[in-house]
Short mmCIF file of C-alpha atoms in Angstrom, two decimals:
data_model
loop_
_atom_site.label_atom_id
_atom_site.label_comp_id
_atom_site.label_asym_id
_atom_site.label_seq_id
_atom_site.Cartn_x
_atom_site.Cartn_y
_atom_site.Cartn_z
CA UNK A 25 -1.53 -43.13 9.25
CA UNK A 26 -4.09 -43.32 6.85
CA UNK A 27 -4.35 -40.05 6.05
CA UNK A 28 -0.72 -39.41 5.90
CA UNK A 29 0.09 -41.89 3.28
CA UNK A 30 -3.08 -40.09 0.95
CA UNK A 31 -1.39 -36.90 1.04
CA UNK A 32 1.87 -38.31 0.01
CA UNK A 33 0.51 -40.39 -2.89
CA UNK A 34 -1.78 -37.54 -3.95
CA UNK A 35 1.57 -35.22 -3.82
CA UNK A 36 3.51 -37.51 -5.36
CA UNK A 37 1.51 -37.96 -8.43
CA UNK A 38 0.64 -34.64 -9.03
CA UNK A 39 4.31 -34.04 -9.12
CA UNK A 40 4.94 -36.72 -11.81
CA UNK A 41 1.86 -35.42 -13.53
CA UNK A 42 3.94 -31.90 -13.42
CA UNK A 43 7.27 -33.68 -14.23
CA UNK A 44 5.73 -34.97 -17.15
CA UNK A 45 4.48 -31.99 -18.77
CA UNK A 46 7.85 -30.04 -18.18
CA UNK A 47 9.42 -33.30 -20.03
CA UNK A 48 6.42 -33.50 -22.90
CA UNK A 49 6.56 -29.51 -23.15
CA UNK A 50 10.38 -28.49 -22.60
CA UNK A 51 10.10 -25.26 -24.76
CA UNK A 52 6.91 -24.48 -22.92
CA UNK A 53 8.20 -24.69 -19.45
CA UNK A 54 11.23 -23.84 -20.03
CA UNK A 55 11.01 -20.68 -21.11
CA UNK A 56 7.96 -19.69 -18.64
CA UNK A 57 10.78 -20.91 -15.76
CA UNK A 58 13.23 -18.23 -16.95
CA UNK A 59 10.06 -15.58 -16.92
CA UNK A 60 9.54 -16.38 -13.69
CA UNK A 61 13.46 -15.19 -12.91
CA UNK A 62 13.00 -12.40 -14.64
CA UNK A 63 10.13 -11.46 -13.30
CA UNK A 64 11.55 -11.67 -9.82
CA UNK A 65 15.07 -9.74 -10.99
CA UNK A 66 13.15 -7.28 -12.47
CA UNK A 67 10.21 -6.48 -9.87
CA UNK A 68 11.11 -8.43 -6.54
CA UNK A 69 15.22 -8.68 -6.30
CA UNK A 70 15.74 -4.70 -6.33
CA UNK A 71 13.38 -4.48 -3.27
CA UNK A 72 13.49 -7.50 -1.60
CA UNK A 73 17.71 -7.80 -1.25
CA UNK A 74 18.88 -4.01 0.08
CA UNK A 75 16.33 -4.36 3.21
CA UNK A 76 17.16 -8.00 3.74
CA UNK A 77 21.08 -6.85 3.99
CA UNK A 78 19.64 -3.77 6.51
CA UNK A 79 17.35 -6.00 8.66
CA UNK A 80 20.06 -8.75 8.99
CA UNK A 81 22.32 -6.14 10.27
CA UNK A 82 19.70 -4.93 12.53
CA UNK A 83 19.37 -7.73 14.14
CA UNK A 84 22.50 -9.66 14.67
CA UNK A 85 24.49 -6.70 15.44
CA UNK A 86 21.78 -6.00 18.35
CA UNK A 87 20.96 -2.55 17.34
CA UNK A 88 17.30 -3.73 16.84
CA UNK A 89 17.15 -4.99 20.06
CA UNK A 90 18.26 -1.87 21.52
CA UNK A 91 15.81 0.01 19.36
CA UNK A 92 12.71 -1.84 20.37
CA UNK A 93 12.63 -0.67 23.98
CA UNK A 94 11.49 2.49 23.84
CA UNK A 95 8.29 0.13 22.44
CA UNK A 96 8.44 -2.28 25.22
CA UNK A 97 5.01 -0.61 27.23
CA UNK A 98 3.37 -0.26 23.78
CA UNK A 99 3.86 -4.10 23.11
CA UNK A 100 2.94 -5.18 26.64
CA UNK A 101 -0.69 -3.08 25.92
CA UNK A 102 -1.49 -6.01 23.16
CA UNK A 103 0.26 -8.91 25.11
CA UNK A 104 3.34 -9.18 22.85
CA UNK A 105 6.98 -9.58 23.68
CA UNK A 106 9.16 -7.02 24.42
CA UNK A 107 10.82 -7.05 20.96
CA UNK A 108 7.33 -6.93 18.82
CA UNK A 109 7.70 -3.27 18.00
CA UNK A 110 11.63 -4.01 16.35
CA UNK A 111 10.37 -7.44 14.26
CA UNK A 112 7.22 -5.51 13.23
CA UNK A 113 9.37 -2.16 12.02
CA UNK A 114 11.88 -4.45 10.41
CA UNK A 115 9.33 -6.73 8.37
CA UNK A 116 7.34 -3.71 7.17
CA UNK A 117 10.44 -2.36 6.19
CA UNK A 118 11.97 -5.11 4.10
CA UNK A 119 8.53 -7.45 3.15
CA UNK A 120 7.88 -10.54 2.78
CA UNK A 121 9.35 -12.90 3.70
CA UNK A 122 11.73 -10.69 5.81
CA UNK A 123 9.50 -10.39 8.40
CA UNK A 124 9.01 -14.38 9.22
CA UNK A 125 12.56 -14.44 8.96
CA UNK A 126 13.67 -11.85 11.55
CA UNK A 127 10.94 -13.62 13.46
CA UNK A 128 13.20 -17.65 13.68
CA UNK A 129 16.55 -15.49 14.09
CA UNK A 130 14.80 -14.00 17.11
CA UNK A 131 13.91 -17.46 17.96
CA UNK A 132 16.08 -19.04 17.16
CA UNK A 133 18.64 -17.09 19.32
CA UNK A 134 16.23 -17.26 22.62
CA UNK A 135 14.71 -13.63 22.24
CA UNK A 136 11.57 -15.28 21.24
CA UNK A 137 10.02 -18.50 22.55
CA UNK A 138 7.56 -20.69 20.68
CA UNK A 139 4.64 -19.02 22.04
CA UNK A 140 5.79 -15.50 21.26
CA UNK A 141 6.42 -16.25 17.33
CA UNK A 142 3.05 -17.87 17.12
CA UNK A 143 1.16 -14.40 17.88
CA UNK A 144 3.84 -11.85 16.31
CA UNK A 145 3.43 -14.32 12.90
CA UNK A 146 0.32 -12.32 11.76
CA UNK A 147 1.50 -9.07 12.54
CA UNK A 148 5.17 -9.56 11.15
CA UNK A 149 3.65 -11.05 7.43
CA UNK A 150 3.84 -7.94 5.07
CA UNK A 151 4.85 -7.09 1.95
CA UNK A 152 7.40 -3.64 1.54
CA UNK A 153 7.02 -0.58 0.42
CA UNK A 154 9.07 -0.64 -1.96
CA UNK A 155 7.38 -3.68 -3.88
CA UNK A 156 4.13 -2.41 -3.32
CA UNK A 157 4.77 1.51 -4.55
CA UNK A 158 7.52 1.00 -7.09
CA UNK A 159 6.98 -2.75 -8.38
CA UNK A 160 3.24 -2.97 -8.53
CA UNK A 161 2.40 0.60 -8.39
CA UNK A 162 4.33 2.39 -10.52
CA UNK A 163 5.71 -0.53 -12.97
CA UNK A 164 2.66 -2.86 -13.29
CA UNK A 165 -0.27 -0.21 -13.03
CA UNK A 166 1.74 3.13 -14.00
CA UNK A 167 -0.06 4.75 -11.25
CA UNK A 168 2.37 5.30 -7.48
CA UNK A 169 -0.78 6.61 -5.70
CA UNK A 170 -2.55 3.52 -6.51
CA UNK A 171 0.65 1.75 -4.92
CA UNK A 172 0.39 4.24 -1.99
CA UNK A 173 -3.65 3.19 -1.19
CA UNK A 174 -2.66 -0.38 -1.59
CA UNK A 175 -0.03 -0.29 1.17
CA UNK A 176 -2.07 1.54 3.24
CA UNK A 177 -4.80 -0.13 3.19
CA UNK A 178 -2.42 -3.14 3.08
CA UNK A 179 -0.43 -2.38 6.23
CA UNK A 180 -4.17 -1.43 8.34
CA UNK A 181 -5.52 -5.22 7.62
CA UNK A 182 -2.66 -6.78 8.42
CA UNK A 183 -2.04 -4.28 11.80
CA UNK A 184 -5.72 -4.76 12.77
CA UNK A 185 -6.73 -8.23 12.68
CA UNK A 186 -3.28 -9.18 14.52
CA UNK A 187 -3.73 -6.99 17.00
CA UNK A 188 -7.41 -8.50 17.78
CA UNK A 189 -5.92 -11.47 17.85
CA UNK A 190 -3.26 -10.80 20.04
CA UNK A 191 -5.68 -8.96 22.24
CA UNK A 192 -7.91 -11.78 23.01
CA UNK A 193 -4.10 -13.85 23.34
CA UNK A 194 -2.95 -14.22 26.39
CA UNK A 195 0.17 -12.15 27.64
CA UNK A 196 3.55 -12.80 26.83
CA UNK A 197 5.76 -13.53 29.96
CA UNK A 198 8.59 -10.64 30.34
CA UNK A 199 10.67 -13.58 31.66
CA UNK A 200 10.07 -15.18 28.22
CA UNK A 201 12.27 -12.08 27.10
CA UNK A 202 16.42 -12.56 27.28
CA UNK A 203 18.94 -10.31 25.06
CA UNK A 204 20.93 -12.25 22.49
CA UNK A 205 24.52 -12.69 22.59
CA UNK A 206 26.08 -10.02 19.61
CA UNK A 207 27.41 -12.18 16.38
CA UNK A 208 31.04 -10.90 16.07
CA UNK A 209 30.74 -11.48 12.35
CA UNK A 210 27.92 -10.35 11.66
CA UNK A 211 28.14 -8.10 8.82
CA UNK A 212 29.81 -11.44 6.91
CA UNK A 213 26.27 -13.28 8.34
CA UNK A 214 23.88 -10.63 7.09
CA UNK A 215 25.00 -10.68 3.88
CA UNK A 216 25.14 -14.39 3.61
CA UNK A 217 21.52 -14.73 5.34
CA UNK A 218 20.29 -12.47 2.56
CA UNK A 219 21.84 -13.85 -0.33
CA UNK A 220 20.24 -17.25 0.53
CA UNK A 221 16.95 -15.58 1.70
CA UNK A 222 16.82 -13.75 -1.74
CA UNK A 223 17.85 -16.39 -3.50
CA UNK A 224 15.57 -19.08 -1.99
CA UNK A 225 12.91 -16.42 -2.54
CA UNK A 226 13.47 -16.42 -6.26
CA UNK A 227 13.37 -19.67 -6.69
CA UNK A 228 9.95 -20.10 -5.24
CA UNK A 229 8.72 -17.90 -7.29
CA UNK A 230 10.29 -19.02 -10.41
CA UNK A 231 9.01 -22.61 -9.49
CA UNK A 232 5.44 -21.20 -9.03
CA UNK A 233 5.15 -19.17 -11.69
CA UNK A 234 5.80 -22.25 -14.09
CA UNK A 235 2.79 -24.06 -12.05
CA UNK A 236 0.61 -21.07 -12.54
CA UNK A 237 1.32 -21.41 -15.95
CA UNK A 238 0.76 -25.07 -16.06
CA UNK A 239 -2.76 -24.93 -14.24
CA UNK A 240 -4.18 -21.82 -16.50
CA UNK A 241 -2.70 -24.29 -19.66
CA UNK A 242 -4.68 -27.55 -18.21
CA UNK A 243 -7.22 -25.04 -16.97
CA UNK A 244 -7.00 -26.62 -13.22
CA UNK A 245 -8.66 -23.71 -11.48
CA UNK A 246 -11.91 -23.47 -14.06
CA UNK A 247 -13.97 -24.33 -10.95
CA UNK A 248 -12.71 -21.78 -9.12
CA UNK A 249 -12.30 -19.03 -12.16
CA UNK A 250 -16.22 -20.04 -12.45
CA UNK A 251 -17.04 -19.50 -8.58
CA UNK A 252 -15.33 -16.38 -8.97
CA UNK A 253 -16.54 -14.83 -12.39
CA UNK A 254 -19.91 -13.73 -10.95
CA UNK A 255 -17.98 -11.83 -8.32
CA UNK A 256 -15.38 -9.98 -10.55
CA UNK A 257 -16.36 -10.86 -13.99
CA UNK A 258 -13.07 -10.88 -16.50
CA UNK A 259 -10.69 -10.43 -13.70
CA UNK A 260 -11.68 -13.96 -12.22
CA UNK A 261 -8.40 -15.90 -14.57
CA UNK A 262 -5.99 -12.95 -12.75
CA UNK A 263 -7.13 -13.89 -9.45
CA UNK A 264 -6.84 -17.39 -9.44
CA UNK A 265 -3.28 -17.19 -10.92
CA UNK A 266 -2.48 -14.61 -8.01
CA UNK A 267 -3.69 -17.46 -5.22
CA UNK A 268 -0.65 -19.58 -6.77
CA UNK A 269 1.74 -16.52 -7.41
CA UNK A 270 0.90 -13.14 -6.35
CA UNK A 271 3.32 -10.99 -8.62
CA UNK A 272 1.89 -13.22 -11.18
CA UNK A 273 -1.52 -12.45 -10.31
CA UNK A 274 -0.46 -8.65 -9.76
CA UNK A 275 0.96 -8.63 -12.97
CA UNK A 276 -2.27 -9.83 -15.03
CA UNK A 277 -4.46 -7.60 -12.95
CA UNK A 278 -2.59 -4.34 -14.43
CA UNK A 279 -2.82 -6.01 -17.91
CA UNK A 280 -6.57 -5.21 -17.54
CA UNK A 281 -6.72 -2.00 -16.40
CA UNK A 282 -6.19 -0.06 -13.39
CA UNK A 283 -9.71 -0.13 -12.11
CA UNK A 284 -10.77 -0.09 -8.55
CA UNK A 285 -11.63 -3.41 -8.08
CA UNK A 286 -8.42 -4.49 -9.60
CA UNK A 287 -6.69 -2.80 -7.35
CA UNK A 288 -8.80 -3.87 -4.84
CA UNK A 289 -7.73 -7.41 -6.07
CA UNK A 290 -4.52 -6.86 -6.34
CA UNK A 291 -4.00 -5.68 -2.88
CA UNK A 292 -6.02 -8.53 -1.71
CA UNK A 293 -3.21 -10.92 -3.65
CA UNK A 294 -0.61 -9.23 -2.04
CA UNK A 295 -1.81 -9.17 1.67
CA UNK A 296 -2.89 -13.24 1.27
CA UNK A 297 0.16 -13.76 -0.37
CA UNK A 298 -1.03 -16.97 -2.40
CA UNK A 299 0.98 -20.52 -2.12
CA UNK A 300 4.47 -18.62 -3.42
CA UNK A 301 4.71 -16.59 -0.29
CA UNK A 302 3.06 -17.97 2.17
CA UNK A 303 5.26 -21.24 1.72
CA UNK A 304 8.36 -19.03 1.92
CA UNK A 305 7.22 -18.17 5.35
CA UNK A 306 6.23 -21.37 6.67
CA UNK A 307 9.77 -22.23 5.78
CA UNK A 308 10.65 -20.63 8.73
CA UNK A 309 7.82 -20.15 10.99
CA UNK A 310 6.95 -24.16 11.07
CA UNK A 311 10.15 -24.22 12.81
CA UNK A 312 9.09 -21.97 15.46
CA UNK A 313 5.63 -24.02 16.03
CA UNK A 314 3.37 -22.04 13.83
CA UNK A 315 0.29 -23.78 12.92
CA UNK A 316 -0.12 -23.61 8.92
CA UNK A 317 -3.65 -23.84 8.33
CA UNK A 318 -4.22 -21.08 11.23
CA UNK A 319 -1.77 -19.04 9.51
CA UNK A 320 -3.16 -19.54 5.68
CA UNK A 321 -7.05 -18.49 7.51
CA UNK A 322 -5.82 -15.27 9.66
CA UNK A 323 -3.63 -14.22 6.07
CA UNK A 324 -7.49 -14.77 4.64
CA UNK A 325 -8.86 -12.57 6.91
CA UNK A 326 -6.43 -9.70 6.34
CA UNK A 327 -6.56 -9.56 2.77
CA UNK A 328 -10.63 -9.78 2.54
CA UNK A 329 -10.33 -6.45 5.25
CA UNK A 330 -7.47 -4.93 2.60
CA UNK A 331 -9.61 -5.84 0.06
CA UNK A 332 -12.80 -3.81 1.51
CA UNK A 333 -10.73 -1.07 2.46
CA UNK A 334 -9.26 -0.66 -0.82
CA UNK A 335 -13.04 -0.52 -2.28
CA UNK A 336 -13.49 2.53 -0.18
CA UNK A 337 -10.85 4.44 -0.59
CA UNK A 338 -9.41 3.38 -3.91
#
């Protein structure tokens, strides 16, 4: 009880500490809050909204149900549900957080159970290809084969360490497994779902880009852009903006260079996420039982292997 009402005071006046300095610093804040739009029209909403509409569809109109049974045996091989291969497709496909959301309407309508969603959460937390090729590659670092490496080397961390997981798991009941009733209206639903997905999506990333900008202004993460500066010198200020915003931190990485250790760094951003996206998909895998601090270390452990990987073949 204790504890409980600590993290609510210590929330609560860090966000009157924030208020204040929006209030104090209007033209400041302001301003950064509409970059943070832009930035997301510009480099996430082109990427992020077509697949959303496409994976929606996929999955209330049943066809990725259908699809994922020729992958039924391969799934049962690492202990995962029946429909792992179709939510795994679909969030690689679309990015984050598509993937955690294909993951609650599975679970939400009794393909998945609780137990199921807590193992396919690793594997189904990716960015697109889209993002990572056209957005950071090509836009932010002028370079599409650097985009190319980082997915790769992106999509092999993420595969890998899930898949260990899941291996030392244990197996996923095939009675835990029941088709979903088709939506009638589901073309009106899909586009609905995504226009709030996309939308919600923006708006975390607006609202975190303004507190990236407030903690580099009141220079909140100095202890950590010191702990870091040994490691990766000038680049340390990028990477502690991308643990609050990853586009953010993408963004700044490319404004120094495209080097292979910022590449290395910025697929490292991408695959943890920072507190921008991996908040969008506790949104909706909290729902579906998902622990949050096992999900924030196993995202750790997938971008430090990206990160490696991306040293090598960068």
């Amino acid at each position: 009880m204790i504890k409980a009402r600590f993290k609510y005071i210590l929330l609560s006046l860090c966000l009157l500490i924030f208020c204040a300095a929006i209030i104090i610093l209007p033209d400041r804040y302001v301003n950064c809050c509409f970059a943070g739009f832009a930035m997301w029209a510009e480099c996430v909403l082109p990427s992020l909204f077509p697949f959303m509409v496409i994976t929606l569809i996929f999955v209330k109109s049943g066809i990725a149900e259908r699809a994922s049974l020729p992958l039924t045996k391969l799934a049962g091989k690492f202990k995962l549900p029946p429909a792992a291969g179709a939510c795994f497709l679909l969030g690689i496909c679309s990015g984050y957080p598509a993937g955690s959301r294909v993951l609650y309407e599975y679970y939400e309508n009794g393909s998945l159970t609780r137990g199921d969603v807590k193992k396919l959460a690793y594997l189904c937390s990716t960015s697109g290809p889209l993002f990572i090729i056209g957005s950071v590659g090509f836009k932010m670092f002028g370079d599409k084969a650097a985009g190319a490496k980082i997915l790769l080397a992106h999509v092999l961390s993420v595969t890998a360490v899930s898949l260990i997981i899941c291996l030392f798991s244990k197996k996923s009941a095939a009675a835990s497994y029941k088709r979903a009733p088709a939506d009638r209206d589901f073309l009106y639903n899909s586009f609905y779902g995504a226009v709030v997905a996309v939308t919600v999506a923006g708006a975390f990333i607006a609202f975190f880009y303004v507190v990236a900008t407030f903690v580099s202004d009141f220079s909140l993460l100095a202890p950590v852009e010191m702990l870091l500066q040994p490691l990766i010198g000038d680049c340390s200020k990028a990477a502690s903006l991308g643990l609050i915003e990853a586009t953010t931190g993408c963004k700044a990485l490319a404004g120094l260079g495209a080097s292979k250790l910022n590449i290395a760094l910025a697929g490292f951003m991408i695959t943890f996420g920072g507190a921008s996206i991996i908040m969008q998909q506790l949104c909706y895998l909290l729902k579906a039982g998902v622990s949050a601090a096992k999900f924030i270390g196993v995202k750790f452990l997938q971008a430090l292997l990206c990160f490696a990987l991306l040293l090598i073949i960068a």
